[in-house]
Amino acid sequence: MGQGTLAIDLGSSTTLVGWQAQAGTSPELLYLPPISSPGPLPFIPSLVVDEGARPLLGQQVLDAGAQGRCQRNFKTQLYKNGTCPEAQQAAAALLDGIWQKLPPDRIPERLVLTAPVEGFSNYRLWLQQWAATLAVPEVSLVDESTAAALGAGLPPGSLVLVVDMGAGTTDLSLVRLEGGEGRAMPMAQLLRFGGNQLPINRNGIKTARVIGKAGCQVGGRSIDHWWAIALGAPEPVPEYWLEAAEKLKCALSDANSAQVHLAAAPAGEAKLLQATRRQLEQVLENQGLSILLQDLLDAIAAAARRAGENFGQLDGILAVGGGSALPWLQTWLNKHLPGPKISVAQPSAAVVLGALAMTPALKLIDVLREGVSLRCWDRRLGGHYWHPLFLAGQGWPTPQPLQIVLACQEGQTQLELQLGTPLGTSRAEVVFSDGIPKLQAQSVGEAKLKVWDKRVVELPLEPPGKGGEDRFQLQFRIDNQRQLWLRGIDLVRNEPITEQMLGKLE
């Protein structure tokens, strides 16, 4: 088959690998023995036993009966904290194993990796480090729900909403697919970690314009925890209980009632678990999942209004990920989104197949999921306020810098720049207790902005400031890595302020 594009969708519970020889050819899902599981789809269980030079990976862990001593859920740990050494080691071992087991006639000239919307930055930083040593000219990254939209097969001009409920996260992405050069100039190419600039035939460029995206750290594994506890599991929930709860959950996707054996339980605890679909759906409602999904949907609808899109005229609604099989989710979508549903033959493979569409023949226009504000002093009110610099939905990189002028107070010797991220107006937030995600109602009067924990930028004033005098002309810009940069000039001394990077935006 020669050279082509390799796509890896590393999941919290399972991983899929896709291959496409060249744009326009049929993609395929790669079966990589002995780490891929047999079945309709060549899933690789996201399991690692790293006990030496030859770690057990994926299906090898199951075949060896080593589930009790394996590392799992390391992707979830990575997007919560990209610097967790144990999670980094396990994820790298699995990805290295995939790379080493590629057939010799599959030579990647580009690699596309996927990441959840929630925790994208932390996860992205780690992936960048892992991919830096690979002998592949181009490495790209796309968020999972946007990737699924790209692989939906809709005609140019379509407005598609993707609801991706995976094992660890639930993400929504609203994407406008455009043909030819598109109505908008591409503002952000594929995210490149390094490598060569590949030649592009501009006559064949297609544009995918992200209108809005939102996500949370609640997914299928969270539901398994809630469901297991409702069925009587002890806390913290043992792994064998989670496996039984997941089997029962899946069985209730096809039947109104089901039963499973609590396998691998200690002596005396083995029993039969029985439940109905209505009982499972009541657990989801009691945990507030419908409220959380509505908050995500409201964020997407607000992004659509800002972009001048008619959210009520979707061309397609695409439900992907393992959670898409839940009848409860399908019912919720039908109730809140009456638009046409896109039938997906392989919803669990939609992300990796869509990622294969991320070729040089496609441009991605992406947007910020969160904005950033600058803390300023209001002289008339005698207090501080937060001045918006860039809002959620801002395209990046910015075509031109945002320029502001700041004044100073009498005798002031330095000016401090403090940044913060405006928080949404969600009715609930996800909190973790002993590793179990729970939905907690937002308290009245809670702060609506999260101050950056990075250092405060201090600009010295020499000579000291005069009351009300315009002192600094500042310019803020966002580059193609979503990094926020500052530069400017001291208007009194007519001296430039050295450009510096302030942080990375979501």
PDB file of C-alpha atoms in Angstrom, residues 168-454:
ATOM      1  CA  GLY A 168     -14.333   9.436  29.512  1.00  0.00           C
ATOM      2  CA  THR A 169     -15.879  12.582  28.014  1.00  0.00           C
ATOM      3  CA  THR A 170     -18.948  13.944  26.264  1.00  0.00           C
ATOM      4  CA  ASP A 171     -18.232  16.516  23.544  1.00  0.00           C
ATOM      5  CA  LEU A 172     -20.419  18.574  21.227  1.00  0.00           C
ATOM      6  CA  SER A 173     -19.147  20.241  18.072  1.00  0.00           C
ATOM      7  CA  LEU A 174     -21.012  22.369  15.506  1.00  0.00           C
ATOM      8  CA  VAL A 175     -19.254  22.384  12.142  1.00  0.00           C
ATOM      9  CA  ARG A 176     -20.000  24.012   8.788  1.00  0.00           C
ATOM     10  CA  LEU A 177     -18.601  21.989   5.890  1.00  0.00           C
ATOM     11  CA  GLU A 178     -17.662  24.090   2.870  1.00  0.00           C
ATOM     12  CA  GLY A 179     -16.582  23.015  -0.604  1.00  0.00           C
ATOM     13  CA  GLY A 180     -13.954  24.499  -2.926  1.00  0.00           C
ATOM     14  CA  GLU A 181     -12.218  27.488  -1.362  1.00  0.00           C
ATOM     15  CA  GLY A 182     -15.192  28.017   0.916  1.00  0.00           C
ATOM     16  CA  ARG A 183     -16.789  31.301   1.793  1.00  0.00           C
ATOM     17  CA  ALA A 184     -14.239  32.028   4.512  1.00  0.00           C
ATOM     18  CA  MET A 185     -10.478  32.117   4.217  1.00  0.00           C
ATOM     19  CA  PRO A 186      -8.862  29.378   6.298  1.00  0.00           C
ATOM     20  CA  MET A 187      -7.559  30.906   9.514  1.00  0.00           C
ATOM     21  CA  ALA A 188      -5.905  27.822  10.986  1.00  0.00           C
ATOM     22  CA  GLN A 189      -4.320  24.945   9.116  1.00  0.00           C
ATOM     23  CA  LEU A 190      -3.982  21.508  10.537  1.00  0.00           C
ATOM     24  CA  LEU A 191      -2.265  21.764  13.889  1.00  0.00           C
ATOM     25  CA  ARG A 192       1.378  20.971  13.127  1.00  0.00           C
ATOM     26  CA  PHE A 193       3.791  19.784  15.735  1.00  0.00           C
ATOM     27  CA  GLY A 194       6.672  19.850  13.266  1.00  0.00           C
ATOM     28  CA  GLY A 195       7.712  18.432   9.933  1.00  0.00           C
ATOM     29  CA  ASN A 196       7.621  19.491   6.358  1.00  0.00           C
ATOM     30  CA  GLN A 197       5.107  21.743   4.656  1.00  0.00           C
ATOM     31  CA  LEU A 198       3.415  19.479   2.133  1.00  0.00           C
ATOM     32  CA  PRO A 199       2.401  20.848  -1.280  1.00  0.00           C
ATOM     33  CA  ILE A 200      -1.290  21.670  -1.567  1.00  0.00           C
ATOM     34  CA  ASN A 201      -3.434  21.973  -4.668  1.00  0.00           C
ATOM     35  CA  ARG A 202      -5.558  24.974  -3.700  1.00  0.00           C
ATOM     36  CA  ASN A 203      -8.195  24.175  -6.320  1.00  0.00           C
ATOM     37  CA  GLY A 204      -9.139  21.110  -4.294  1.00  0.00           C
ATOM     38  CA  ILE A 205      -9.161  22.633  -0.835  1.00  0.00           C
ATOM     39  CA  LYS A 206     -12.194  22.040   1.314  1.00  0.00           C
ATOM     40  CA  THR A 207     -12.885  23.996   4.475  1.00  0.00           C
ATOM     41  CA  ALA A 208     -14.318  22.776   7.770  1.00  0.00           C
ATOM     42  CA  ARG A 209     -15.336  25.745   9.913  1.00  0.00           C
ATOM     43  CA  VAL A 210     -15.910  25.006  13.587  1.00  0.00           C
ATOM     44  CA  ILE A 211     -18.761  27.191  14.857  1.00  0.00           C
ATOM     45  CA  GLY A 212     -18.643  26.109  18.480  1.00  0.00           C
ATOM     46  CA  LYS A 213     -17.681  23.247  20.743  1.00  0.00           C
ATOM     47  CA  ALA A 214     -18.250  22.274  24.356  1.00  0.00           C
ATOM     48  CA  GLY A 215     -17.340  19.294  26.481  1.00  0.00           C
ATOM     49  CA  CYS A 216     -17.273  17.791  29.962  1.00  0.00           C
ATOM     50  CA  GLN A 217     -15.482  15.020  31.826  1.00  0.00           C
ATOM     51  CA  VAL A 218     -18.495  12.736  31.988  1.00  0.00           C
ATOM     52  CA  GLY A 219     -18.847   9.703  29.716  1.00  0.00           C
ATOM     53  CA  GLY A 220     -19.708   6.049  29.562  1.00  0.00           C
ATOM     54  CA  ARG A 221     -17.335   5.138  32.385  1.00  0.00           C
ATOM     55  CA  SER A 222     -19.010   7.728  34.616  1.00  0.00           C
ATOM     56  CA  ILE A 223     -22.379   6.122  33.886  1.00  0.00           C
ATOM     57  CA  ASP A 224     -20.915   2.702  34.786  1.00  0.00           C
ATOM     58  CA  HIS A 225     -19.883   4.090  38.198  1.00  0.00           C
ATOM     59  CA  TRP A 226     -23.321   5.599  38.862  1.00  0.00           C
ATOM     60  CA  TRP A 227     -25.077   2.442  37.681  1.00  0.00           C
ATOM     61  CA  ALA A 228     -22.883   0.083  39.712  1.00  0.00           C
ATOM     62  CA  ILE A 229     -23.519   2.070  42.909  1.00  0.00           C
ATOM     63  CA  ALA A 230     -27.264   2.043  42.204  1.00  0.00           C
ATOM     64  CA  LEU A 231     -27.075  -1.745  41.819  1.00  0.00           C
ATOM     65  CA  GLY A 232     -25.458  -2.095  45.231  1.00  0.00           C
ATOM     66  CA  ALA A 233     -21.715  -1.915  44.580  1.00  0.00           C
ATOM     67  CA  PRO A 234     -19.425  -0.875  47.429  1.00  0.00           C
ATOM     68  CA  GLU A 235     -17.491   2.392  47.201  1.00  0.00           C
ATOM     69  CA  PRO A 236     -14.902   2.787  45.783  1.00  0.00           C
ATOM     70  CA  VAL A 237     -16.392   0.577  43.080  1.00  0.00           C
ATOM     71  CA  PRO A 238     -14.278  -2.535  42.323  1.00  0.00           C
ATOM     72  CA  GLU A 239     -13.347  -3.183  38.699  1.00  0.00           C
ATOM     73  CA  TYR A 240     -15.406  -6.394  38.466  1.00  0.00           C
ATOM     74  CA  TRP A 241     -18.491  -4.428  39.487  1.00  0.00           C
ATOM     75  CA  LEU A 242     -17.807  -1.841  36.765  1.00  0.00           C
ATOM     76  CA  GLU A 243     -17.457  -4.573  34.146  1.00  0.00           C
ATOM     77  CA  ALA A 244     -20.763  -6.134  35.201  1.00  0.00           C
ATOM     78  CA  ALA A 245     -22.505  -2.745  35.252  1.00  0.00           C
ATOM     79  CA  GLU A 246     -21.225  -1.980  31.749  1.00  0.00           C
ATOM     80  CA  LYS A 247     -22.451  -5.352  30.410  1.00  0.00           C
ATOM     81  CA  LEU A 248     -25.861  -4.792  31.939  1.00  0.00           C
ATOM     82  CA  LYS A 249     -25.959  -1.232  30.551  1.00  0.00           C
ATOM     83  CA  CYS A 250     -25.150  -2.508  27.045  1.00  0.00           C
ATOM     84  CA  ALA A 251     -27.729  -5.298  27.305  1.00  0.00           C
ATOM     85  CA  LEU A 252     -30.404  -2.749  28.215  1.00  0.00           C
ATOM     86  CA  SER A 253     -29.682  -0.898  24.971  1.00  0.00           C
ATOM     87  CA  ASP A 254     -31.315  -3.836  23.151  1.00  0.00           C
ATOM     88  CA  ALA A 255     -33.911  -4.983  25.691  1.00  0.00           C
ATOM     89  CA  ASN A 256     -36.229  -3.489  28.298  1.00  0.00           C
ATOM     90  CA  SER A 257     -34.878  -5.829  30.974  1.00  0.00           C
ATOM     91  CA  ALA A 258     -31.706  -7.878  31.327  1.00  0.00           C
ATOM     92  CA  GLN A 259     -29.503  -9.743  33.762  1.00  0.00           C
ATOM     93  CA  VAL A 260     -25.790 -10.473  34.063  1.00  0.00           C
ATOM     94  CA  HIS A 261     -23.606 -12.439  36.432  1.00  0.00           C
ATOM     95  CA  LEU A 262     -21.247 -10.562  38.715  1.00  0.00           C
ATOM     96  CA  ALA A 263     -18.191 -12.358  37.377  1.00  0.00           C
ATOM     97  CA  ALA A 264     -14.799 -12.535  39.126  1.00  0.00           C
ATOM     98  CA  ALA A 265     -16.369 -11.547  42.451  1.00  0.00           C
ATOM     99  CA  PRO A 266     -14.839 -12.829  45.694  1.00  0.00           C
ATOM    100  CA  ALA A 267     -16.242 -16.036  47.163  1.00  0.00           C
ATOM    101  CA  GLY A 268     -19.690 -15.524  48.568  1.00  0.00           C
ATOM    102  CA  GLU A 269     -20.366 -12.307  46.605  1.00  0.00           C
ATOM    103  CA  ALA A 270     -21.119 -13.802  43.192  1.00  0.00           C
ATOM    104  CA  LYS A 271     -24.729 -13.091  42.268  1.00  0.00           C
ATOM    105  CA  LEU A 272     -27.076 -12.243  39.453  1.00  0.00           C
ATOM    106  CA  LEU A 273     -27.680  -8.564  38.657  1.00  0.00           C
ATOM    107  CA  GLN A 274     -31.114  -7.794  37.201  1.00  0.00           C
ATOM    108  CA  ALA A 275     -32.517  -4.444  36.112  1.00  0.00           C
ATOM    109  CA  THR A 276     -34.774  -2.674  33.642  1.00  0.00           C
ATOM    110  CA  ARG A 277     -34.045   0.040  31.142  1.00  0.00           C
ATOM    111  CA  ARG A 278     -36.321   2.364  33.094  1.00  0.00           C
ATOM    112  CA  GLN A 279     -34.203   1.879  36.227  1.00  0.00           C
ATOM    113  CA  LEU A 280     -31.026   2.791  34.316  1.00  0.00           C
ATOM    114  CA  GLU A 281     -32.648   5.864  32.799  1.00  0.00           C
ATOM    115  CA  GLN A 282     -33.865   6.976  36.224  1.00  0.00           C
ATOM    116  CA  VAL A 283     -30.260   6.830  37.489  1.00  0.00           C
ATOM    117  CA  LEU A 284     -29.133   9.070  34.612  1.00  0.00           C
ATOM    118  CA  GLU A 285     -31.890  11.573  35.359  1.00  0.00           C
ATOM    119  CA  ASN A 286     -31.156  11.548  39.099  1.00  0.00           C
ATOM    120  CA  GLN A 287     -27.469  12.215  38.422  1.00  0.00           C
ATOM    121  CA  GLY A 288     -28.397  15.287  36.354  1.00  0.00           C
ATOM    122  CA  LEU A 289     -27.096  14.090  32.992  1.00  0.00           C
ATOM    123  CA  SER A 290     -29.932  15.788  31.101  1.00  0.00           C
ATOM    124  CA  ILE A 291     -29.103  19.117  32.793  1.00  0.00           C
ATOM    125  CA  LEU A 292     -25.446  18.760  31.860  1.00  0.00           C
ATOM    126  CA  LEU A 293     -26.244  17.975  28.220  1.00  0.00           C
ATOM    127  CA  GLN A 294     -28.617  20.939  28.079  1.00  0.00           C
ATOM    128  CA  ASP A 295     -25.847  23.224  29.364  1.00  0.00           C
ATOM    129  CA  LEU A 296     -23.507  21.963  26.623  1.00  0.00           C
ATOM    130  CA  LEU A 297     -26.224  22.415  24.017  1.00  0.00           C
ATOM    131  CA  ASP A 298     -26.925  25.970  25.239  1.00  0.00           C
ATOM    132  CA  ALA A 299     -23.220  26.805  24.826  1.00  0.00           C
ATOM    133  CA  ILE A 300     -23.299  25.515  21.238  1.00  0.00           C
ATOM    134  CA  ALA A 301     -26.498  27.436  20.453  1.00  0.00           C
ATOM    135  CA  ALA A 302     -24.914  30.643  21.799  1.00  0.00           C
ATOM    136  CA  ALA A 303     -21.861  30.074  19.574  1.00  0.00           C
ATOM    137  CA  ALA A 304     -24.159  29.603  16.588  1.00  0.00           C
ATOM    138  CA  ARG A 305     -25.911  32.919  17.296  1.00  0.00           C
ATOM    139  CA  ARG A 306     -22.561  34.725  17.554  1.00  0.00           C
ATOM    140  CA  ALA A 307     -21.567  33.291  14.168  1.00  0.00           C
ATOM    141  CA  GLY A 308     -24.875  34.224  12.526  1.00  0.00           C
ATOM    142  CA  GLU A 309     -25.869  30.574  12.023  1.00  0.00           C
ATOM    143  CA  ASN A 310     -29.442  29.308  12.295  1.00  0.00           C
ATOM    144  CA  PHE A 311     -29.132  26.568  14.897  1.00  0.00           C
ATOM    145  CA  GLY A 312     -32.723  25.517  14.218  1.00  0.00           C
ATOM    146  CA  GLN A 313     -31.853  24.465  10.659  1.00  0.00           C
ATOM    147  CA  LEU A 314     -29.242  21.770  11.150  1.00  0.00           C
ATOM    148  CA  ASP A 315     -28.550  19.585   8.142  1.00  0.00           C
ATOM    149  CA  GLY A 316     -27.618  16.673  10.341  1.00  0.00           C
ATOM    150  CA  ILE A 317     -27.174  15.502  13.922  1.00  0.00           C
ATOM    151  CA  LEU A 318     -24.516  12.857  14.412  1.00  0.00           C
ATOM    152  CA  ALA A 319     -24.334  10.777  17.603  1.00  0.00           C
ATOM    153  CA  VAL A 320     -21.078   8.843  17.928  1.00  0.00           C
ATOM    154  CA  GLY A 321     -19.020   7.104  20.586  1.00  0.00           C
ATOM    155  CA  GLY A 322     -19.984   4.117  22.678  1.00  0.00           C
ATOM    156  CA  GLY A 323     -22.629   6.124  24.548  1.00  0.00           C
ATOM    157  CA  SER A 324     -24.556   6.798  21.326  1.00  0.00           C
ATOM    158  CA  ALA A 325     -26.128   3.333  21.698  1.00  0.00           C
ATOM    159  CA  LEU A 326     -27.985   4.383  24.851  1.00  0.00           C
ATOM    160  CA  PRO A 327     -31.722   4.652  24.071  1.00  0.00           C
ATOM    161  CA  TRP A 328     -31.897   7.382  26.744  1.00  0.00           C
ATOM    162  CA  LEU A 329     -29.492   9.540  24.729  1.00  0.00           C
ATOM    163  CA  GLN A 330     -31.394   8.938  21.480  1.00  0.00           C
ATOM    164  CA  THR A 331     -34.639   9.925  23.212  1.00  0.00           C
ATOM    165  CA  TRP A 332     -33.008  13.066  24.630  1.00  0.00           C
ATOM    166  CA  LEU A 333     -31.697  14.062  21.195  1.00  0.00           C
ATOM    167  CA  ASN A 334     -35.084  13.535  19.562  1.00  0.00           C
ATOM    168  CA  LYS A 335     -36.727  15.704  22.217  1.00  0.00           C
ATOM    169  CA  HIS A 336     -34.245  18.599  22.164  1.00  0.00           C
ATOM    170  CA  LEU A 337     -32.972  18.447  18.559  1.00  0.00           C
ATOM    171  CA  PRO A 338     -35.774  17.715  16.094  1.00  0.00           C
ATOM    172  CA  GLY A 339     -33.473  17.951  13.055  1.00  0.00           C
ATOM    173  CA  PRO A 340     -32.540  15.023  10.783  1.00  0.00           C
ATOM    174  CA  LYS A 341     -30.415  12.348  12.438  1.00  0.00           C
ATOM    175  CA  ILE A 342     -27.489  10.915  10.504  1.00  0.00           C
ATOM    176  CA  SER A 343     -27.399   7.154  10.531  1.00  0.00           C
ATOM    177  CA  VAL A 344     -23.908   5.901  11.383  1.00  0.00           C
ATOM    178  CA  ALA A 345     -23.072   2.285  10.564  1.00  0.00           C
ATOM    179  CA  GLN A 346     -20.067   2.294  12.883  1.00  0.00           C
ATOM    180  CA  PRO A 347     -20.540   5.067  15.485  1.00  0.00           C
ATOM    181  CA  SER A 348     -17.568   3.852  17.525  1.00  0.00           C
ATOM    182  CA  ALA A 349     -15.318   4.209  14.458  1.00  0.00           C
ATOM    183  CA  ALA A 350     -16.645   7.596  13.289  1.00  0.00           C
ATOM    184  CA  VAL A 351     -13.902   9.607  15.009  1.00  0.00           C
ATOM    185  CA  VAL A 352     -10.938   7.697  13.575  1.00  0.00           C
ATOM    186  CA  LEU A 353     -12.504   7.575  10.098  1.00  0.00           C
ATOM    187  CA  GLY A 354     -13.165  11.315  10.248  1.00  0.00           C
ATOM    188  CA  ALA A 355      -9.597  11.932  11.376  1.00  0.00           C
ATOM    189  CA  LEU A 356      -8.400  10.344   8.137  1.00  0.00           C
ATOM    190  CA  ALA A 357     -10.110  13.223   6.325  1.00  0.00           C
ATOM    191  CA  MET A 358      -7.567  15.578   7.918  1.00  0.00           C
ATOM    192  CA  THR A 359      -5.338  15.635   4.859  1.00  0.00           C
ATOM    193  CA  PRO A 360      -3.571  18.522   3.080  1.00  0.00           C
ATOM    194  CA  ALA A 361      -6.715  18.849   0.959  1.00  0.00           C
ATOM    195  CA  LEU A 362      -8.675  20.129   3.935  1.00  0.00           C
ATOM    196  CA  LYS A 363      -8.351  23.300   5.984  1.00  0.00           C
ATOM    197  CA  LEU A 364      -9.741  23.619   9.489  1.00  0.00           C
ATOM    198  CA  ILE A 365     -10.966  26.945  10.831  1.00  0.00           C
ATOM    199  CA  ASP A 366     -11.092  26.531  14.592  1.00  0.00           C
ATOM    200  CA  VAL A 367     -12.429  28.689  17.417  1.00  0.00           C
ATOM    201  CA  LEU A 368     -11.621  29.304  21.075  1.00  0.00           C
ATOM    202  CA  ARG A 369     -13.796  27.380  23.490  1.00  0.00           C
ATOM    203  CA  GLU A 370     -13.012  29.867  26.263  1.00  0.00           C
ATOM    204  CA  GLY A 371     -12.278  33.595  26.234  1.00  0.00           C
ATOM    205  CA  VAL A 372      -9.789  35.704  28.170  1.00  0.00           C
ATOM    206  CA  SER A 373     -10.173  39.001  30.064  1.00  0.00           C
ATOM    207  CA  LEU A 374      -7.763  41.570  31.500  1.00  0.00           C
ATOM    208  CA  ARG A 375      -8.132  43.002  35.019  1.00  0.00           C
ATOM    209  CA  CYS A 376      -8.339  46.803  34.819  1.00  0.00           C
ATOM    210  CA  TRP A 377      -8.904  49.712  37.198  1.00  0.00           C
ATOM    211  CA  ASP A 378     -11.999  51.844  36.768  1.00  0.00           C
ATOM    212  CA  ARG A 379     -11.025  55.326  37.974  1.00  0.00           C
ATOM    213  CA  ARG A 380     -14.597  56.611  38.118  1.00  0.00           C
ATOM    214  CA  LEU A 381     -15.927  53.680  40.140  1.00  0.00           C
ATOM    215  CA  GLY A 382     -12.769  53.345  42.211  1.00  0.00           C
ATOM    216  CA  GLY A 383     -12.499  49.577  41.713  1.00  0.00           C
ATOM    217  CA  HIS A 384     -11.296  46.821  39.421  1.00  0.00           C
ATOM    218  CA  TYR A 385     -13.269  45.217  36.614  1.00  0.00           C
ATOM    219  CA  TRP A 386     -12.541  42.609  33.950  1.00  0.00           C
ATOM    220  CA  HIS A 387     -12.189  43.862  30.385  1.00  0.00           C
ATOM    221  CA  PRO A 388     -12.758  41.195  27.674  1.00  0.00           C
ATOM    222  CA  LEU A 389      -9.820  40.714  25.289  1.00  0.00           C
ATOM    223  CA  PHE A 390     -11.012  37.726  23.268  1.00  0.00           C
ATOM    224  CA  LEU A 391     -14.397  36.025  23.552  1.00  0.00           C
ATOM    225  CA  ALA A 392     -15.340  32.371  23.268  1.00  0.00           C
ATOM    226  CA  GLY A 393     -15.884  31.657  19.573  1.00  0.00           C
ATOM    227  CA  GLN A 394     -12.959  33.852  18.485  1.00  0.00           C
ATOM    228  CA  GLY A 395     -11.181  32.341  15.483  1.00  0.00           C
ATOM    229  CA  TRP A 396      -7.475  31.693  15.780  1.00  0.00           C
ATOM    230  CA  PRO A 397      -4.862  32.688  14.891  1.00  0.00           C
ATOM    231  CA  THR A 398      -6.048  36.294  15.062  1.00  0.00           C
ATOM    232  CA  PRO A 399      -5.727  38.079  11.697  1.00  0.00           C
ATOM    233  CA  GLN A 400      -4.475  41.234  13.444  1.00  0.00           C
ATOM    234  CA  PRO A 401      -3.571  42.072  17.068  1.00  0.00           C
ATOM    235  CA  LEU A 402      -6.065  43.573  19.493  1.00  0.00           C
ATOM    236  CA  GLN A 403      -4.770  46.990  20.615  1.00  0.00           C
ATOM    237  CA  ILE A 404      -5.650  48.731  23.873  1.00  0.00           C
ATOM    238  CA  VAL A 405      -4.256  51.792  25.695  1.00  0.00           C
ATOM    239  CA  LEU A 406      -3.861  51.750  29.484  1.00  0.00           C
ATOM    240  CA  ALA A 407      -3.558  54.803  31.712  1.00  0.00           C
ATOM    241  CA  CYS A 408      -1.854  54.984  35.104  1.00  0.00           C
ATOM    242  CA  GLN A 409      -2.423  56.613  38.500  1.00  0.00           C
ATOM    243  CA  GLU A 410      -0.476  59.422  40.142  1.00  0.00           C
ATOM    244  CA  GLY A 411       2.880  58.141  41.439  1.00  0.00           C
ATOM    245  CA  GLN A 412       2.333  54.591  40.188  1.00  0.00           C
ATOM    246  CA  THR A 413       5.655  52.744  39.755  1.00  0.00           C
ATOM    247  CA  GLN A 414       4.472  49.609  37.972  1.00  0.00           C
ATOM    248  CA  LEU A 415       1.454  48.261  36.164  1.00  0.00           C
ATOM    249  CA  GLU A 416       0.304  44.700  36.811  1.00  0.00           C
ATOM    250  CA  LEU A 417      -1.445  42.675  34.093  1.00  0.00           C
ATOM    251  CA  GLN A 418      -3.672  39.904  35.483  1.00  0.00           C
ATOM    252  CA  LEU A 419      -5.622  37.616  33.130  1.00  0.00           C
ATOM    253  CA  GLY A 420      -8.677  35.484  33.754  1.00  0.00           C
ATOM    254  CA  THR A 421     -11.013  33.106  31.947  1.00  0.00           C
ATOM    255  CA  PRO A 422     -14.729  34.008  31.992  1.00  0.00           C
ATOM    256  CA  LEU A 423     -16.794  31.066  33.197  1.00  0.00           C
ATOM    257  CA  GLY A 424     -19.960  29.928  31.528  1.00  0.00           C
ATOM    258  CA  THR A 425     -23.423  30.085  33.009  1.00  0.00           C
ATOM    259  CA  SER A 426     -23.861  26.316  33.419  1.00  0.00           C
ATOM    260  CA  ARG A 427     -26.390  25.209  36.006  1.00  0.00           C
ATOM    261  CA  ALA A 428     -24.124  22.341  37.088  1.00  0.00           C
ATOM    262  CA  GLU A 429     -20.444  21.574  37.252  1.00  0.00           C
ATOM    263  CA  VAL A 430     -18.578  18.267  37.288  1.00  0.00           C
ATOM    264  CA  VAL A 431     -16.738  17.522  40.529  1.00  0.00           C
ATOM    265  CA  PHE A 432     -14.791  14.369  41.384  1.00  0.00           C
ATOM    266  CA  SER A 433     -15.135  12.460  44.657  1.00  0.00           C
ATOM    267  CA  ASP A 434     -12.828   9.439  44.983  1.00  0.00           C
ATOM    268  CA  GLY A 435     -12.462   9.448  41.216  1.00  0.00           C
ATOM    269  CA  ILE A 436     -16.218   9.329  40.594  1.00  0.00           C
ATOM    270  CA  PRO A 437     -17.665  12.264  38.613  1.00  0.00           C
ATOM    271  CA  LYS A 438     -20.691  13.896  40.167  1.00  0.00           C
ATOM    272  CA  LEU A 439     -22.805  16.816  39.021  1.00  0.00           C
ATOM    273  CA  GLN A 440     -23.047  19.650  41.527  1.00  0.00           C
ATOM    274  CA  ALA A 441     -25.386  22.610  41.238  1.00  0.00           C
ATOM    275  CA  GLN A 442     -23.672  25.982  40.891  1.00  0.00           C
ATOM    276  CA  SER A 443     -24.107  28.118  43.982  1.00  0.00           C
ATOM    277  CA  VAL A 444     -25.739  31.527  43.744  1.00  0.00           C
ATOM    278  CA  GLY A 445     -23.222  34.327  43.553  1.00  0.00           C
ATOM    279  CA  GLU A 446     -20.349  32.073  42.525  1.00  0.00           C
ATOM    280  CA  ALA A 447     -17.460  33.837  40.788  1.00  0.00           C
ATOM    281  CA  LYS A 448     -17.959  34.110  37.062  1.00  0.00           C
ATOM    282  CA  LEU A 449     -14.287  34.254  36.204  1.00  0.00           C
ATOM    283  CA  LYS A 450     -11.287  32.019  36.906  1.00  0.00           C
ATOM    284  CA  VAL A 451      -8.052  33.923  37.488  1.00  0.00           C
ATOM    285  CA  TRP A 452      -5.027  32.480  35.693  1.00  0.00           C
ATOM    286  CA  ASP A 453      -2.608  30.883  38.116  1.00  0.00           C
ATOM    287  CA  LYS A 454       0.334  32.000  35.996  1.00  0.00           C
TER     288      LYS A 454
END
